[in-house]
Short mmCIF file of C-alpha atoms and ligand atoms in Angstrom, two decimals:
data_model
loop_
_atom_site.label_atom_id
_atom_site.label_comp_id
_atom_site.label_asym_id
_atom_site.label_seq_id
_atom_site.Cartn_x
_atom_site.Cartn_y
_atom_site.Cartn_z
CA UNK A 1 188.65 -6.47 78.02
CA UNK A 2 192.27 -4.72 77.59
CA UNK A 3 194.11 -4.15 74.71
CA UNK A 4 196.11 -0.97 72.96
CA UNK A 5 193.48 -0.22 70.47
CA UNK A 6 191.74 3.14 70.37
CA UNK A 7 187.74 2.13 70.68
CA UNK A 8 185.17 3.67 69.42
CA UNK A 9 182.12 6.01 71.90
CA UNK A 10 181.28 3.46 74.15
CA UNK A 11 177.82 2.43 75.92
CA UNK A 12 176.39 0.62 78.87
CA UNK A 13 174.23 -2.07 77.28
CA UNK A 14 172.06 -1.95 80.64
CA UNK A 15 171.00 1.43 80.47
CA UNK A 16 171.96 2.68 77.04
CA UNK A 17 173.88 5.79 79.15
CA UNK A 18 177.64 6.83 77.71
CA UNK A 19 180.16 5.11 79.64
CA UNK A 20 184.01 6.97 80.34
CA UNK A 21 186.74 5.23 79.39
CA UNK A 22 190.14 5.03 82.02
CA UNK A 23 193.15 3.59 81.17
CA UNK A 24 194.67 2.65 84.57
CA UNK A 25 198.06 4.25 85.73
CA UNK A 26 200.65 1.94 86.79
CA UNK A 27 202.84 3.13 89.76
CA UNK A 28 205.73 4.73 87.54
CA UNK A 29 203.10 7.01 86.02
CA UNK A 30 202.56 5.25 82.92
CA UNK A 31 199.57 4.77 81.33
CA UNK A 32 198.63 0.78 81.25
CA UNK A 33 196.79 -0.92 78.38
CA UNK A 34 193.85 -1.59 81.01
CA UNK A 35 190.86 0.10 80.55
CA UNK A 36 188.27 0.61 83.03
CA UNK A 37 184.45 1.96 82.10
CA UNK A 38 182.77 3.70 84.68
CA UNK A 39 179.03 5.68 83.62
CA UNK A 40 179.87 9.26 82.68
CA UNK A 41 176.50 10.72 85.03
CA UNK A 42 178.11 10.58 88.45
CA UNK A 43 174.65 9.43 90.45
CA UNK A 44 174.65 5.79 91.75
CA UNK A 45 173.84 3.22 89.33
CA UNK A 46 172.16 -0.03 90.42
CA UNK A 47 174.27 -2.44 87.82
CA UNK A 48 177.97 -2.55 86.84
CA UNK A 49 178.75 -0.77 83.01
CA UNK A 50 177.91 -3.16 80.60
CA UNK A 51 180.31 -1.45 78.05
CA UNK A 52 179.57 -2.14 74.19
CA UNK A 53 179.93 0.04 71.01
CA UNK A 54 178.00 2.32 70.79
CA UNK A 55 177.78 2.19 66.88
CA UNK A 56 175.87 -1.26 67.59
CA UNK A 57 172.81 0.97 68.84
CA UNK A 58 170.43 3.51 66.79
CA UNK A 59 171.07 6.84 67.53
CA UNK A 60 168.08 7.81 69.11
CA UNK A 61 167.49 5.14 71.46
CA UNK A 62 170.82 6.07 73.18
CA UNK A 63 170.90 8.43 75.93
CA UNK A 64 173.24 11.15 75.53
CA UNK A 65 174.67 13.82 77.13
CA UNK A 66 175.55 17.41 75.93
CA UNK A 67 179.41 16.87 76.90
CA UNK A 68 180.09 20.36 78.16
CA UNK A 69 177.03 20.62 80.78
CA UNK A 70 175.24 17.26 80.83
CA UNK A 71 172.03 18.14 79.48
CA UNK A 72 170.59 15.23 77.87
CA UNK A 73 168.87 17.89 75.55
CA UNK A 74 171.69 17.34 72.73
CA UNK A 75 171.82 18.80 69.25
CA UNK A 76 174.85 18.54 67.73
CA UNK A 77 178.08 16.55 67.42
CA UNK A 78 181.44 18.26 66.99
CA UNK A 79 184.59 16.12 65.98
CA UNK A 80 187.81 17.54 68.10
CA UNK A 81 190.44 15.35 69.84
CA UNK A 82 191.45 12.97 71.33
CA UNK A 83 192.43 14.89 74.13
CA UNK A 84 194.31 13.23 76.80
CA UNK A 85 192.70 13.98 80.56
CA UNK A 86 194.72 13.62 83.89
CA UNK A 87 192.71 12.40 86.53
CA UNK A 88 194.42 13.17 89.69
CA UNK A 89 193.19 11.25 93.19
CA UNK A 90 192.37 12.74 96.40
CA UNK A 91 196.59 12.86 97.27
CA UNK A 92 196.97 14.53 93.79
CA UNK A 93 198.79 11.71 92.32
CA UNK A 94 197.95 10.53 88.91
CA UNK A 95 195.49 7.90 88.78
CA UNK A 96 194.80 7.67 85.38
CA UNK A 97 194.59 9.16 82.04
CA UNK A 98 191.26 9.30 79.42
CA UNK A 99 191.50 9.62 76.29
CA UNK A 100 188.60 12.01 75.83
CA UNK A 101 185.93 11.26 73.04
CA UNK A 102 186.49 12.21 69.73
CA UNK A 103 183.23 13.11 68.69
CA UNK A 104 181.74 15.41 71.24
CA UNK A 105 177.94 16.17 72.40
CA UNK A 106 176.43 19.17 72.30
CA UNK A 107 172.66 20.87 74.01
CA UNK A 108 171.46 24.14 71.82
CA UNK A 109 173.12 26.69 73.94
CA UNK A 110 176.66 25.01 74.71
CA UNK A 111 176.47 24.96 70.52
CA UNK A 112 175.55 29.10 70.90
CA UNK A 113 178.78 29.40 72.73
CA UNK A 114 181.29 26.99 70.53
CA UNK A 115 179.93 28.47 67.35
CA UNK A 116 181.91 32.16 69.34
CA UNK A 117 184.41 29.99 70.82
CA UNK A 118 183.83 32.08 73.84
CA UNK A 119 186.13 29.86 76.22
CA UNK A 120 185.63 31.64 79.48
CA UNK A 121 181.46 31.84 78.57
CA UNK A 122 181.57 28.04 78.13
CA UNK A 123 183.52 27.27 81.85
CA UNK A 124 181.43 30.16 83.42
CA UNK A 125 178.00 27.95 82.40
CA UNK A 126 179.44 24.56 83.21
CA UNK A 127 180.38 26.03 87.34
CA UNK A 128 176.88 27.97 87.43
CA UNK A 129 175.41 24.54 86.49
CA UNK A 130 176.86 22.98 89.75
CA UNK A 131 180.61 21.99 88.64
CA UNK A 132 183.34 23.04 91.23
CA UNK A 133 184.21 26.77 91.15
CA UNK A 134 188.03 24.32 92.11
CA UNK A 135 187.46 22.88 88.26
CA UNK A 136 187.62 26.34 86.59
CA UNK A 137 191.43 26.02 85.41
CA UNK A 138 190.89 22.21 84.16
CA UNK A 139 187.83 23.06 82.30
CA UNK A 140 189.57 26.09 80.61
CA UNK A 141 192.73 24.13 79.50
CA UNK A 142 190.29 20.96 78.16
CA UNK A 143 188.02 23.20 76.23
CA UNK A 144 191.10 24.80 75.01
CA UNK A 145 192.37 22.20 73.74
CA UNK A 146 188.94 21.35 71.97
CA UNK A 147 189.06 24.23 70.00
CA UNK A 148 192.68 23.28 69.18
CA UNK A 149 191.51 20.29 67.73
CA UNK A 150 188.08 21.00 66.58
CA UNK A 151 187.42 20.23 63.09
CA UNK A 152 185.13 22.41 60.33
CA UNK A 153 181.89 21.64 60.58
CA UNK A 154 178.57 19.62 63.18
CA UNK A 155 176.16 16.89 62.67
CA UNK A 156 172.74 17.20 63.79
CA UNK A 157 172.19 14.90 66.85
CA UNK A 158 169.22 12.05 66.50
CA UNK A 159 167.31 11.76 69.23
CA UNK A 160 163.59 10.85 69.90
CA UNK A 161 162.95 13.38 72.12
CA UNK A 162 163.82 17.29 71.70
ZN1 ZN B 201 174.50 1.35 82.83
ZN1 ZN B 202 175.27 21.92 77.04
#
């Protein structure tokens, strides 16, 4: 599956989890039309993503994750973006580039902290939540950029359990 167009949230259709999307780097730098899916929970999975739309699921049976610091206790949705990510490998090179989600996740108290847009609050619970003390700087330039972008107003989050 490849192609320029801008998809939608995606899901794995295995485990109903978010899935990432990648587009790959080619070796000048440039972003390629290739996308790659990986799960957005970094713990070993025991199938490859099965990546489908998420708008072809209900709400609620999807699991979700507050996209600031993974709590799968999410309330609301904010609409900021797309922000472009650089992922850089373990040489620092450029590996590849996400365009972040549009519509973003959040749990009750990441939602205390954008409703202040209290920047340095936000990256100070992400790193005392185990996040690299390394990923400070990255995580204060991305949720920069989400208040940049952020548009008026939330949507309440379904979900079966709260
Ligand atoms: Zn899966
Ligand atoms: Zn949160």
């Amino acid at each position: 599956m490849s192609g320029p167009r801008e998809t939608g949230p995606m899901v794995c259709a295995v485990c109903l989890e978010p899935l990432n999307a990648f587009h790959v780097m080619s070796q000048d730098g440039a972003a390629t039309t290739d996308v790659v899916y990986v799960h957005v929970l970094k713990v070993a999975h025991d199938h490859d993503p099965d990546p489908r739309p998420a708008a072809e699921h209900a709400e609620e049976d999807l699991t979700m994750f507050c996209d600031f610091c993974s709590s799968t206790q999410v309330k609301w949705a904010y609409r900021a973006g797309p922000i472009r990510v650089a992922v850089l490998n373990n040489e620092d090179q450029l590996e590849h580039v996400s365009g972040a989600t549009i519509e973003w996740a959040a749990c009750q108290r990441c939602a205390e902290l954008i409703v202040r847009r209290a920047v340095p609050a936000l990256v100070n619970r992400v790193i005392s939540l185990g996040v690299p003390e390394d990923a400070r700087a990255t995580l204060t330039e991305l949720y920069e950029a989400f208040f940049l972008t952020l548009e008026p107003g939330r949507r309440r989050i379904r979900q079966k359990r709260t």
